[in-house]
Amino acid sequence: MVVKVGVLSLQGDFAKHHRILEVLGMEPVNVRYPRQLDGVEGLIIPGGESTTMTKLIRRNHFFEPLIEFGKSNPVMGTCAGLILMATEVPDARVNPLGLLDITVERNAYGRQVHSFTDALKVSVNQHHTRIPATFIRAPKITALGDGVRVVAVYRDEPVAVQQDKHIGLAFHPELDDVPFFHNILFGSQTNTLIQDQPDRIHAA
Amino acid sequence: MDKGSFEVKVGLAEMLKGGVIMDVTTPEQAKIAEAAGAVAVMALERIPADIRKDGGIARMSDPSMIKSIQDAVSIPVMAKCRIGHFAEAQILEALEVDFIDESEVLTPADEANHIWKHDFKVPFVCGARDLGEALRRIGEGAAMIRTKGEAGSGNIVEAVRHMRLIQAQIKELTVMGQDTLMARAKELGAPFHVVQQVAKLGKLPVPNFAAGGIATPADASLMMQLGAESVFVGSGIFKSEDPAPRAESIVAAVTYYNDPEKLAEISTGLGSAMKGLDISEIPEGQLLQERGW
């Protein structure tokens, strides 16, 4: 059975996630209507603008169905997705879903000229890797609840976290073709595809 | 740490996909745009319809005006510089705008050269009417391409022409053999390595957005169905009767561009769209799309 993973496709770089899921042998499904959540086993909330997604989630009656979905299925958020998965966002323009017990500050690294790529060490469930990580007008995780595990740290600050079934990332593995998190969250835990990523930052 | 690489610049363009970038002239308009769900705003002193009406030289906006808009919203703020005016672009970079539009809407500063955009950390978007023009701009370092359309006209016909042509020319490249690509690159006047890339990918190597004449949710849907990945709306929102609901409806139309029932609901009761211009009413030599090459 091919694993079907939904990608919330209201706005953002959802198509980039498709490619990674396909490489891993999973079937990506665009989710634009709440009813489509019934047909998928996991969900990705992609990068994009969290204010725009908040608006579209509210207008299209996605808020409750997304929270309900997260109770029994894995959800991954990247950048704007991380913001939307938080419990607390000190910005009234965003309505987070509360899937991860964290506080997130939007655009915490500054405007686009401060966006960057750098190498990052990651450890999830005994799997360790070194990946390139691209931060675009990225958010920062400013507070962590008890059940939240930090899986990557950049300059002494948490940039990737896990809480039971869910993973939230301040950066964009989909921009650097890094399948590590998609594989851990939605693939089989013993999948041999999990291995060190070449360090493409300095190789480029 | 790698800041301002081409990949990081294209990264922001990727985040703007499936969204609407709206022209705004005041912090109040910027807030309306953000509340309506815009993914970014374009800060400018006069919207294209007024630039067209007023005449004179159109330049980069006053930095104080750009700053007031940056202070008003949390979404990315773009600003325009004149074609070839790299000093205006340097100032916009110093202001930390998130994207620079090297735009034909302003009066060109250099008739021979566009800006060498690889020199900048801030990403650029440039207009194009055909594939050759798009690939020349990408060769210079543009991180996003948009159709030129005809800005300030409220008329979608030119954007459709440009998008259809670019898509047809891309498709043509994908079926050409390696042995004919160099000759095609010569005809297109496009850098060979970018032509090769497009032939392989079957799409532009950077996001391809629509601009120039979008005024209704149906216009946005049309451009998305023709292959645009997002839309810019210039005069179409704040020259309409009731900007806020129109802005919201165009945002929704980009997400649900291929759902006619939803579009029918979205398009209902928006008041009148901007009046607009027939392209043949625009006097000779005043077509904005002919600026730049």
GROMACS .gro file of C-alpha atoms in nm:
model
  497
    1MET     CA    1   0.000   0.000   0.000
    2VAL     CA    2   0.138   0.338  -0.101
    3VAL     CA    3   0.126   0.589   0.182
    4LYS     CA    4  -0.088   0.891   0.093
    5VAL     CA    5   0.036   1.214   0.246
    6GLY     CA    6  -0.169   1.532   0.222
    7VAL     CA    7  -0.006   1.867   0.153
    8LEU     CA    8  -0.215   2.164   0.262
    9SER     CA    9  -0.232   2.352  -0.068
   10LEU     CA   10  -0.401   2.679   0.017
   11GLN     CA   11  -0.089   2.886  -0.054
   12GLY     CA   12   0.288   2.840  -0.050
   13ASP     CA   13   0.555   2.601  -0.177
   14PHE     CA   14   0.337   2.290  -0.155
   15ALA     CA   15   0.458   2.158  -0.493
   16LYS     CA   16   0.815   2.133  -0.357
   17HIS     CA   17   0.696   1.881  -0.097
   18HIS     CA   18   0.538   1.666  -0.367
   19ARG     CA   19   0.874   1.593  -0.522
   20ILE     CA   20   1.024   1.469  -0.195
   21LEU     CA   21   0.723   1.248  -0.119
   22GLU     CA   22   0.742   1.100  -0.469
   23VAL     CA   23   1.113   1.025  -0.433
   24LEU     CA   24   1.029   0.836  -0.112
   25GLY     CA   25   0.763   0.633  -0.295
   26MET     CA   26   0.471   0.805  -0.122
   27GLU     CA   27   0.170   0.961  -0.290
   28PRO     CA   28   0.127   1.336  -0.237
   29VAL     CA   29  -0.230   1.463  -0.227
   30ASN     CA   30  -0.318   1.832  -0.256
   31VAL     CA   31  -0.555   1.923   0.026
   32ARG     CA   32  -0.774   2.223  -0.059
   33TYR     CA   33  -1.099   2.109   0.104
   34PRO     CA   34  -1.144   1.972   0.460
   35ARG     CA   35  -1.310   1.654   0.328
   36GLN     CA   36  -0.981   1.559   0.158
   37LEU     CA   37  -0.825   1.500   0.502
   38ASP     CA   38  -1.027   1.176   0.519
   39GLY     CA   39  -0.820   1.018   0.243
   40VAL     CA   40  -0.467   1.082   0.378
   41GLU     CA   41  -0.253   0.931   0.654
   42GLY     CA   42  -0.043   1.237   0.731
   43LEU     CA   43  -0.028   1.608   0.648
   44ILE     CA   44   0.232   1.868   0.560
   45ILE     CA   45   0.167   2.236   0.624
   46PRO     CA   46   0.414   2.399   0.382
   47GLY     CA   47   0.606   2.724   0.376
   48GLY     CA   48   0.434   3.038   0.258
   49GLU     CA   49   0.273   3.332   0.437
   50SER     CA   50   0.115   3.239   0.770
   51THR     CA   51  -0.123   3.539   0.755
   52THR     CA   52  -0.253   3.430   0.413
   53MET     CA   53  -0.292   3.069   0.527
   54THR     CA   54  -0.471   3.180   0.845
   55LYS     CA   55  -0.718   3.371   0.632
   56LEU     CA   56  -0.777   3.078   0.396
   57ILE     CA   57  -0.803   2.825   0.682
   58ARG     CA   58  -1.069   3.037   0.849
   59ARG     CA   59  -1.263   3.118   0.533
   60ASN     CA   60  -1.272   2.758   0.419
   61HIS     CA   61  -1.365   2.601   0.754
   62PHE     CA   62  -1.036   2.415   0.796
   63PHE     CA   63  -0.956   2.513   1.156
   64GLU     CA   64  -1.142   2.242   1.351
   65PRO     CA   65  -1.081   1.964   1.093
   66LEU     CA   66  -0.704   2.028   1.105
   67ILE     CA   67  -0.696   2.009   1.486
   68GLU     CA   68  -0.905   1.691   1.475
   69PHE     CA   69  -0.679   1.538   1.208
   70GLY     CA   70  -0.370   1.610   1.421
   71LYS     CA   71  -0.511   1.413   1.716
   72SER     CA   72  -0.453   1.082   1.538
   73ASN     CA   73  -0.225   1.154   1.241
   74PRO     CA   74   0.129   1.287   1.195
   75VAL     CA   75   0.165   1.649   1.083
   76MET     CA   76   0.479   1.828   0.964
   77GLY     CA   77   0.508   2.205   0.940
   78THR     CA   78   0.785   2.398   0.765
   79CYS     CA   79   0.832   2.771   0.836
   80ALA     CA   80   0.480   2.912   0.801
   81GLY     CA   81   0.364   2.558   0.879
   82LEU     CA   82   0.562   2.565   1.205
   83ILE     CA   83   0.397   2.895   1.296
   84LEU     CA   84   0.052   2.750   1.230
   85MET     CA   85   0.128   2.437   1.438
   86ALA     CA   86   0.229   2.640   1.745
   87THR     CA   87   0.019   2.692   2.056
   88GLU     CA   88   0.114   3.054   2.095
   89VAL     CA   89   0.201   3.318   1.832
   90PRO     CA   90   0.221   3.670   1.972
   91ASP     CA   91   0.063   3.823   1.661
   92ALA     CA   92  -0.314   3.865   1.625
   93ARG     CA   93  -0.290   3.823   1.246
   94VAL     CA   94  -0.222   3.450   1.289
   95ASN     CA   95  -0.449   3.182   1.444
   96PRO     CA   96  -0.228   2.886   1.531
   97LEU     CA   97  -0.370   2.533   1.556
   98GLY     CA   98  -0.194   2.429   1.879
   99LEU     CA   99  -0.053   2.100   1.750
  100LEU     CA  100   0.288   2.167   1.907
  101ASP     CA  101   0.327   2.307   2.259
  102ILE     CA  102   0.559   2.591   2.155
  103THR     CA  103   0.562   2.969   2.118
  104VAL     CA  104   0.679   3.098   1.780
  105GLU     CA  105   0.783   3.446   1.675
  106ARG     CA  106   0.733   3.534   1.307
  107ASN     CA  107   1.012   3.680   1.086
  108ALA     CA  108   1.252   3.659   1.377
  109TYR     CA  109   1.570   3.664   1.167
  110GLY     CA  110   1.466   3.982   0.984
  111ARG     CA  111   1.374   4.061   0.626
  112GLN     CA  112   1.475   3.869   0.313
  113VAL     CA  113   1.833   4.006   0.292
  114HIS     CA  114   1.896   3.816   0.618
  115SER     CA  115   1.765   3.483   0.481
  116PHE     CA  116   2.035   3.215   0.458
  117THR     CA  117   2.143   2.855   0.410
  118ASP     CA  118   2.372   2.680   0.658
  119ALA     CA  119   2.470   2.330   0.770
  120LEU     CA  120   2.267   2.174   1.051
  121LYS     CA  121   2.305   1.863   1.267
  122VAL     CA  122   1.981   1.677   1.333
  123SER     CA  123   1.896   1.387   1.567
  124VAL     CA  124   1.555   1.219   1.559
  125ASN     CA  125   1.473   0.877   1.713
  126GLN     CA  126   1.839   0.765   1.714
  127HIS     CA  127   1.882   0.879   1.353
  128HIS     CA  128   2.150   1.142   1.306
  129THR     CA  129   2.224   1.346   0.998
  130ARG     CA  130   2.387   1.661   0.873
  131ILE     CA  131   2.180   1.861   0.626
  132PRO     CA  132   2.176   2.195   0.448
  133ALA     CA  133   1.897   2.409   0.596
  134THR     CA  134   1.750   2.715   0.426
  135PHE     CA  135   1.584   2.979   0.643
  136ILE     CA  136   1.360   3.225   0.453
  137ARG     CA  137   1.234   3.518   0.665
  138ALA     CA  138   1.226   3.242   0.922
  139PRO     CA  139   1.043   3.219   1.254
  140LYS     CA  140   1.204   3.139   1.590
  141ILE     CA  141   1.079   2.900   1.856
  142THR     CA  142   1.090   3.113   2.171
  143ALA     CA  143   0.935   2.878   2.429
  144LEU     CA  144   0.894   2.500   2.460
  145GLY     CA  145   0.634   2.299   2.653
  146ASP     CA  146   0.723   1.988   2.856
  147GLY     CA  147   0.645   1.725   2.594
  148VAL     CA  148   0.847   1.889   2.319
  149ARG     CA  149   1.181   1.745   2.210
  150VAL     CA  150   1.438   1.958   2.030
  151VAL     CA  151   1.581   1.771   1.730
  152ALA     CA  152   1.803   2.046   1.589
  153VAL     CA  153   1.968   2.356   1.728
  154TYR     CA  154   2.114   2.646   1.530
  155ARG     CA  155   2.330   2.899   1.714
  156ASP     CA  156   2.196   2.782   2.051
  157GLU     CA  157   1.833   2.813   1.945
  158PRO     CA  158   1.591   2.530   1.869
  159VAL     CA  159   1.499   2.521   1.497
  160ALA     CA  160   1.338   2.175   1.474
  161VAL     CA  161   1.110   2.014   1.732
  162GLN     CA  162   0.909   1.697   1.776
  163GLN     CA  163   0.607   1.627   1.993
  164ASP     CA  164   0.460   1.276   1.975
  165LYS     CA  165   0.344   1.238   1.612
  166HIS     CA  166   0.434   1.586   1.492
  167ILE     CA  167   0.744   1.766   1.364
  168GLY     CA  168   0.788   2.142   1.322
  169LEU     CA  169   1.079   2.302   1.134
  170ALA     CA  170   1.180   2.668   1.111
  171PHE     CA  171   1.356   2.596   0.779
  172HIS     CA  172   1.271   2.434   0.445
  173PRO     CA  173   1.396   2.078   0.379
  174GLU     CA  174   1.183   2.087   0.064
  175LEU     CA  175   1.401   2.362  -0.087
  176ASP     CA  176   1.719   2.158  -0.043
  177ASP     CA  177   1.570   1.821  -0.144
  178VAL     CA  178   1.627   1.679   0.206
  179PRO     CA  179   1.395   1.376   0.253
  180PHE     CA  180   1.508   1.300   0.610
  181PHE     CA  181   1.206   1.440   0.799
  182HIS     CA  182   0.944   1.328   0.549
  183ASN     CA  183   1.086   0.978   0.569
  184ILE     CA  184   1.098   0.967   0.950
  185LEU     CA  185   0.749   1.104   0.992
  186PHE     CA  186   0.557   0.935   0.712
  187GLY     CA  187   0.780   0.644   0.604
  188SER     CA  188   0.874   0.321   0.770
  189GLN     CA  189   1.108   0.380   1.065
  190THR     CA  190   1.349   0.116   0.938
  191ASN     CA  191   1.371   0.261   0.590
  192THR     CA  192   1.727   0.247   0.467
  193LEU     CA  193   1.689   0.578   0.287
  194ILE     CA  194   1.772   0.749   0.615
  195GLN     CA  195   2.137   0.830   0.587
  196ASP     CA  196   2.370   1.124   0.592
  197GLN     CA  197   2.297   1.394   0.340
  198PRO     CA  198   2.597   1.523   0.147
  199ASP     CA  199   2.690   1.867   0.268
  200ARG     CA  200   2.589   2.056  -0.041
  201ILE     CA  201   2.648   2.400   0.102
  202HIS     CA  202   3.020   2.386   0.064
  203ALA     CA  203   3.019   2.146  -0.226
  204ALA     CA  204   2.819   2.392  -0.440
  205MET     CA  205   2.657   3.066   0.627
  206ASP     CA  206   2.534   3.154   0.282
  207LYS     CA  207   2.327   3.474   0.253
  208GLY     CA  208   2.186   3.616  -0.068
  209SER     CA  209   2.264   3.310  -0.283
  210PHE     CA  210   2.052   3.257  -0.592
  211GLU     CA  211   1.883   2.962  -0.416
  212VAL     CA  212   1.793   3.172  -0.113
  213LYS     CA  213   1.649   3.441  -0.343
  214VAL     CA  214   1.442   3.189  -0.538
  215GLY     CA  215   1.339   3.043  -0.201
  216LEU     CA  216   1.134   3.351  -0.118
  217ALA     CA  217   0.975   3.344  -0.464
  218GLU     CA  218   0.873   2.982  -0.392
  219MET     CA  219   0.702   3.092  -0.069
  220LEU     CA  220   0.492   3.346  -0.262
  221LYS     CA  221   0.344   3.079  -0.490
  222GLY     CA  222  -0.031   3.037  -0.496
  223GLY     CA  223  -0.067   3.390  -0.366
  224VAL     CA  224  -0.153   3.747  -0.462
  225ILE     CA  225   0.089   4.039  -0.454
  226MET     CA  226  -0.097   4.369  -0.431
  227ASP     CA  227   0.008   4.724  -0.526
  228VAL     CA  228  -0.042   4.967  -0.238
  229THR     CA  229   0.030   5.338  -0.203
  230THR     CA  230  -0.040   5.397   0.168
  231PRO     CA  231   0.002   5.208   0.498
  232GLU     CA  232  -0.380   5.188   0.520
  233GLN     CA  233  -0.400   5.015   0.184
  234ALA     CA  234  -0.115   4.783   0.287
  235LYS     CA  235  -0.312   4.680   0.597
  236ILE     CA  236  -0.623   4.615   0.389
  237ALA     CA  237  -0.413   4.400   0.154
  238GLU     CA  238  -0.258   4.202   0.439
  239ALA     CA  239  -0.594   4.149   0.610
  240ALA     CA  240  -0.738   4.026   0.279
  241GLY     CA  241  -0.467   3.759   0.259
  242ALA     CA  242  -0.207   3.912   0.024
  243VAL     CA  243   0.126   3.723   0.032
  244ALA     CA  244   0.318   4.047  -0.028
  245VAL     CA  245   0.261   4.411  -0.110
  246MET     CA  246   0.427   4.629  -0.372
  247ALA     CA  247   0.490   4.972  -0.222
  248LEU     CA  248   0.466   5.251  -0.478
  249GLU     CA  249   0.367   5.617  -0.482
  250ARG     CA  250   0.123   5.592  -0.768
  251ILE     CA  251  -0.045   5.284  -0.905
  252PRO     CA  252   0.014   5.218  -1.276
  253ALA     CA  253  -0.329   5.351  -1.384
  254ASP     CA  254  -0.239   5.690  -1.230
  255ILE     CA  255   0.118   5.689  -1.362
  256ARG     CA  256  -0.033   5.639  -1.706
  257LYS     CA  257  -0.280   5.924  -1.652
  258ASP     CA  258  -0.037   6.172  -1.493
  259GLY     CA  259   0.252   6.130  -1.736
  260GLY     CA  260   0.598   6.269  -1.649
  261ILE     CA  261   0.895   6.066  -1.527
  262ALA     CA  262   0.804   5.785  -1.289
  263ARG     CA  263   1.084   5.702  -1.042
  264MET     CA  264   1.154   5.485  -0.737
  265SER     CA  265   0.926   5.575  -0.443
  266ASP     CA  266   1.038   5.799  -0.156
  267PRO     CA  267   1.213   5.586   0.111
  268SER     CA  268   0.988   5.732   0.384
  269MET     CA  269   0.684   5.600   0.199
  270ILE     CA  270   0.840   5.253   0.164
  271LYS     CA  271   0.937   5.251   0.534
  272SER     CA  272   0.586   5.349   0.642
  273ILE     CA  273   0.454   5.045   0.456
  274GLN     CA  274   0.723   4.816   0.600
  275ASP     CA  275   0.616   4.934   0.946
  276ALA     CA  276   0.248   4.873   0.873
  277VAL     CA  277   0.260   4.506   0.768
  278SER     CA  278   0.436   4.177   0.850
  279ILE     CA  279   0.426   4.027   0.499
  280PRO     CA  280   0.707   4.084   0.246
  281VAL     CA  281   0.729   4.434   0.100
  282MET     CA  282   0.840   4.480  -0.260
  283ALA     CA  283   0.933   4.804  -0.435
  284LYS     CA  284   1.003   4.908  -0.792
  285CYS     CA  285   1.314   5.057  -0.946
  286ARG     CA  286   1.359   5.184  -1.300
  287ILE     CA  287   1.496   4.945  -1.565
  288GLY     CA  288   1.876   4.966  -1.553
  289HIS     CA  289   1.881   5.202  -1.251
  290PHE     CA  290   2.111   5.002  -1.024
  291ALA     CA  291   2.157   5.297  -0.786
  292GLU     CA  292   1.784   5.297  -0.709
  293ALA     CA  293   1.815   4.920  -0.657
  294GLN     CA  294   2.106   4.971  -0.416
  295ILE     CA  295   1.893   5.215  -0.215
  296LEU     CA  296   1.603   4.969  -0.207
  297GLU     CA  297   1.841   4.699  -0.087
  298ALA     CA  298   1.968   4.931   0.187
  299LEU     CA  299   1.605   4.982   0.292
  300GLU     CA  300   1.579   4.601   0.315
  301VAL     CA  301   1.281   4.565   0.086
  302ASP     CA  302   1.217   4.192   0.040
  303PHE     CA  303   1.198   4.193  -0.341
  304ILE     CA  304   1.282   4.451  -0.610
  305ASP     CA  305   1.071   4.480  -0.924
  306GLU     CA  306   1.287   4.616  -1.207
  307SER     CA  307   0.978   4.750  -1.369
  308GLU     CA  308   0.860   4.885  -1.702
  309VAL     CA  309   0.591   5.076  -1.510
  310LEU     CA  310   0.861   5.329  -1.417
  311THR     CA  311   1.047   5.533  -1.680
  312PRO     CA  312   1.353   5.333  -1.796
  313ALA     CA  313   1.694   5.470  -1.693
  314ASP     CA  314   1.905   5.268  -1.936
  315GLU     CA  315   1.791   5.171  -2.284
  316ALA     CA  316   2.072   4.918  -2.336
  317ASN     CA  317   2.128   4.743  -2.005
  318HIS     CA  318   1.909   4.592  -1.740
  319ILE     CA  319   2.051   4.565  -1.389
  320TRP     CA  320   2.312   4.294  -1.322
  321LYS     CA  321   2.104   4.136  -1.051
  322HIS     CA  322   2.359   3.878  -0.936
  323ASP     CA  323   2.538   4.164  -0.756
  324PHE     CA  324   2.253   4.197  -0.507
  325LYS     CA  325   2.149   4.002  -0.197
  326VAL     CA  326   1.787   4.102  -0.241
  327PRO     CA  327   1.592   3.906  -0.505
  328PHE     CA  328   1.456   4.068  -0.822
  329VAL     CA  329   1.142   4.011  -1.026
  330CYS     CA  330   1.136   4.122  -1.390
  331GLY     CA  331   0.866   4.141  -1.657
  332ALA     CA  332   0.875   3.945  -1.982
  333ARG     CA  333   0.667   3.924  -2.299
  334ASP     CA  334   0.828   3.611  -2.441
  335LEU     CA  335   1.068   3.336  -2.343
  336GLY     CA  336   1.380   3.510  -2.476
  337GLU     CA  337   1.312   3.814  -2.258
  338ALA     CA  338   1.241   3.593  -1.953
  339LEU     CA  339   1.565   3.398  -1.998
  340ARG     CA  340   1.774   3.712  -2.048
  341ARG     CA  341   1.645   3.840  -1.715
  342ILE     CA  342   1.714   3.506  -1.545
  343GLY     CA  343   2.064   3.515  -1.694
  344GLU     CA  344   2.111   3.855  -1.526
  345GLY     CA  345   1.998   3.704  -1.195
  346ALA     CA  346   1.620   3.753  -1.171
  347ALA     CA  347   1.470   3.516  -0.908
  348MET     CA  348   1.116   3.549  -1.040
  349ILE     CA  349   0.959   3.626  -1.378
  350ARG     CA  350   0.620   3.786  -1.433
  351THR     CA  351   0.435   3.859  -1.754
  352LYS     CA  352   0.446   4.227  -1.843
  353GLY     CA  353   0.087   4.236  -1.960
  354GLU     CA  354  -0.014   4.599  -1.989
  355ALA     CA  355   0.007   4.759  -1.645
  356GLY     CA  356  -0.267   4.999  -1.544
  357SER     CA  357  -0.496   4.892  -1.828
  358GLY     CA  358  -0.731   4.665  -1.630
  359ASN     CA  359  -0.725   4.462  -1.950
  360ILE     CA  360  -0.605   4.101  -1.928
  361VAL     CA  361  -0.545   4.054  -2.302
  362GLU     CA  362  -0.173   4.136  -2.300
  363ALA     CA  363  -0.092   3.919  -1.995
  364VAL     CA  364  -0.271   3.629  -2.168
  365ARG     CA  365  -0.072   3.688  -2.486
  366HIS     CA  366   0.257   3.691  -2.294
  367MET     CA  367   0.180   3.386  -2.079
  368ARG     CA  368   0.056   3.180  -2.375
  369LEU     CA  369   0.362   3.267  -2.578
  370ILE     CA  370   0.606   3.187  -2.296
  371GLN     CA  371   0.435   2.853  -2.226
  372ALA     CA  372   0.430   2.759  -2.596
  373GLN     CA  373   0.797   2.847  -2.635
  374ILE     CA  374   0.885   2.641  -2.325
  375LYS     CA  375   0.695   2.341  -2.462
  376GLU     CA  376   0.876   2.376  -2.793
  377LEU     CA  377   1.215   2.358  -2.620
  378THR     CA  378   1.125   2.033  -2.443
  379VAL     CA  379   1.081   1.845  -2.772
  380MET     CA  380   1.389   1.987  -2.944
  381GLY     CA  381   1.704   1.778  -2.971
  382GLN     CA  382   2.029   1.893  -2.806
  383ASP     CA  383   2.169   1.955  -3.154
  384THR     CA  384   1.914   2.230  -3.225
  385LEU     CA  385   1.916   2.412  -2.890
  386MET     CA  386   2.210   2.641  -2.967
  387ALA     CA  387   2.041   2.772  -3.282
  388ARG     CA  388   1.720   2.825  -3.084
  389ALA     CA  389   1.913   3.006  -2.810
  390LYS     CA  390   2.051   3.236  -3.078
  391GLU     CA  391   1.701   3.307  -3.214
  392LEU     CA  392   1.563   3.368  -2.865
  393GLY     CA  393   1.861   3.586  -2.777
  394ALA     CA  394   1.882   3.387  -2.455
  395PRO     CA  395   2.177   3.251  -2.255
  396PHE     CA  396   2.248   2.896  -2.371
  397HIS     CA  397   2.281   2.741  -2.025
  398VAL     CA  398   1.938   2.871  -1.923
  399VAL     CA  399   1.787   2.745  -2.251
  400GLN     CA  400   1.930   2.399  -2.173
  401GLN     CA  401   1.787   2.414  -1.823
  402VAL     CA  402   1.438   2.503  -1.949
  403ALA     CA  403   1.452   2.229  -2.215
  404LYS     CA  404   1.526   1.978  -1.938
  405LEU     CA  405   1.283   2.107  -1.673
  406GLY     CA  406   0.992   2.192  -1.905
  407LYS     CA  407   0.944   2.508  -1.704
  408LEU     CA  408   1.133   2.822  -1.607
  409PRO     CA  409   1.402   2.763  -1.343
  410VAL     CA  410   1.240   3.037  -1.130
  411PRO     CA  411   0.872   3.095  -1.041
  412ASN     CA  412   0.660   3.237  -1.321
  413PHE     CA  413   0.390   3.479  -1.210
  414ALA     CA  414   0.125   3.679  -1.396
  415ALA     CA  415   0.095   4.058  -1.393
  416GLY     CA  416  -0.047   4.343  -1.595
  417GLY     CA  417  -0.422   4.384  -1.624
  418ILE     CA  418  -0.569   4.146  -1.364
  419ALA     CA  419  -0.890   4.299  -1.227
  420THR     CA  420  -1.128   4.016  -1.130
  421PRO     CA  421  -1.121   3.670  -0.964
  422ALA     CA  422  -1.191   3.524  -1.308
  423ASP     CA  423  -0.883   3.701  -1.448
  424ALA     CA  424  -0.673   3.545  -1.171
  425SER     CA  425  -0.819   3.200  -1.242
  426LEU     CA  426  -0.753   3.243  -1.615
  427MET     CA  427  -0.386   3.327  -1.559
  428MET     CA  428  -0.340   3.038  -1.312
  429GLN     CA  429  -0.499   2.795  -1.558
  430LEU     CA  430  -0.261   2.921  -1.827
  431GLY     CA  431   0.033   2.828  -1.606
  432ALA     CA  432   0.097   3.126  -1.375
  433GLU     CA  433   0.208   3.027  -1.025
  434SER     CA  434   0.079   3.345  -0.853
  435VAL     CA  435  -0.060   3.681  -0.958
  436PHE     CA  436   0.027   4.046  -0.912
  437VAL     CA  437  -0.267   4.283  -0.894
  438GLY     CA  438  -0.177   4.645  -0.950
  439SER     CA  439  -0.450   4.894  -1.016
  440GLY     CA  440  -0.719   4.625  -1.012
  441ILE     CA  441  -0.786   4.639  -0.638
  442PHE     CA  442  -0.760   4.998  -0.524
  443LYS     CA  443  -0.915   5.134  -0.846
  444SER     CA  444  -1.224   4.918  -0.793
  445GLU     CA  445  -1.544   5.024  -0.618
  446ASP     CA  446  -1.490   4.819  -0.300
  447PRO     CA  447  -1.123   4.716  -0.257
  448ALA     CA  448  -1.131   4.487   0.054
  449PRO     CA  449  -1.381   4.224  -0.069
  450ARG     CA  450  -1.226   4.235  -0.416
  451ALA     CA  451  -0.881   4.174  -0.268
  452GLU     CA  452  -1.014   3.880  -0.061
  453SER     CA  453  -1.192   3.732  -0.357
  454ILE     CA  454  -0.882   3.742  -0.579
  455VAL     CA  455  -0.683   3.568  -0.301
  456ALA     CA  456  -0.945   3.293  -0.286
  457ALA     CA  457  -0.957   3.270  -0.667
  458VAL     CA  458  -0.585   3.191  -0.686
  459THR     CA  459  -0.626   2.898  -0.443
  460TYR     CA  460  -0.943   2.766  -0.606
  461TYR     CA  461  -0.856   2.865  -0.964
  462ASN     CA  462  -0.979   2.537  -1.110
  463ASP     CA  463  -1.309   2.511  -0.919
  464PRO     CA  464  -1.574   2.699  -1.121
  465GLU     CA  465  -1.848   2.654  -0.858
  466LYS     CA  466  -1.630   2.805  -0.590
  467LEU     CA  467  -1.526   3.084  -0.830
  468ALA     CA  468  -1.893   3.163  -0.895
  469GLU     CA  469  -1.945   3.207  -0.522
  470ILE     CA  470  -1.621   3.407  -0.484
  471SER     CA  471  -1.709   3.642  -0.773
  472THR     CA  472  -2.055   3.730  -0.645
  473GLY     CA  473  -2.144   4.083  -0.529
  474LEU     CA  474  -1.807   4.252  -0.560
  475GLY     CA  475  -1.927   4.585  -0.702
  476SER     CA  476  -1.774   4.721  -1.017
  477ALA     CA  477  -1.419   4.641  -1.125
  478MET     CA  478  -1.182   4.915  -1.241
  479LYS     CA  479  -1.297   5.072  -1.564
  480GLY     CA  480  -0.998   4.976  -1.774
  481LEU     CA  481  -0.874   5.054  -2.120
  482ASP     CA  482  -0.892   4.893  -2.458
  483ILE     CA  483  -0.530   4.845  -2.571
  484SER     CA  484  -0.609   5.020  -2.901
  485GLU     CA  485  -0.708   5.334  -2.705
  486ILE     CA  486  -0.353   5.363  -2.570
  487PRO     CA  487  -0.166   5.611  -2.791
  488GLU     CA  488   0.131   5.490  -2.993
  489GLY     CA  489   0.453   5.484  -2.792
  490GLN     CA  490   0.270   5.474  -2.458
  491LEU     CA  491   0.256   5.097  -2.415
  492LEU     CA  492   0.449   5.023  -2.095
  493GLN     CA  493   0.529   4.668  -2.205
  494GLU     CA  494   0.755   4.799  -2.482
  495ARG     CA  495   0.998   4.936  -2.225
  496GLY     CA  496   1.299   4.709  -2.173
  497TRP     CA  497   1.393   4.421  -2.397
   0.00000   0.00000   0.00000
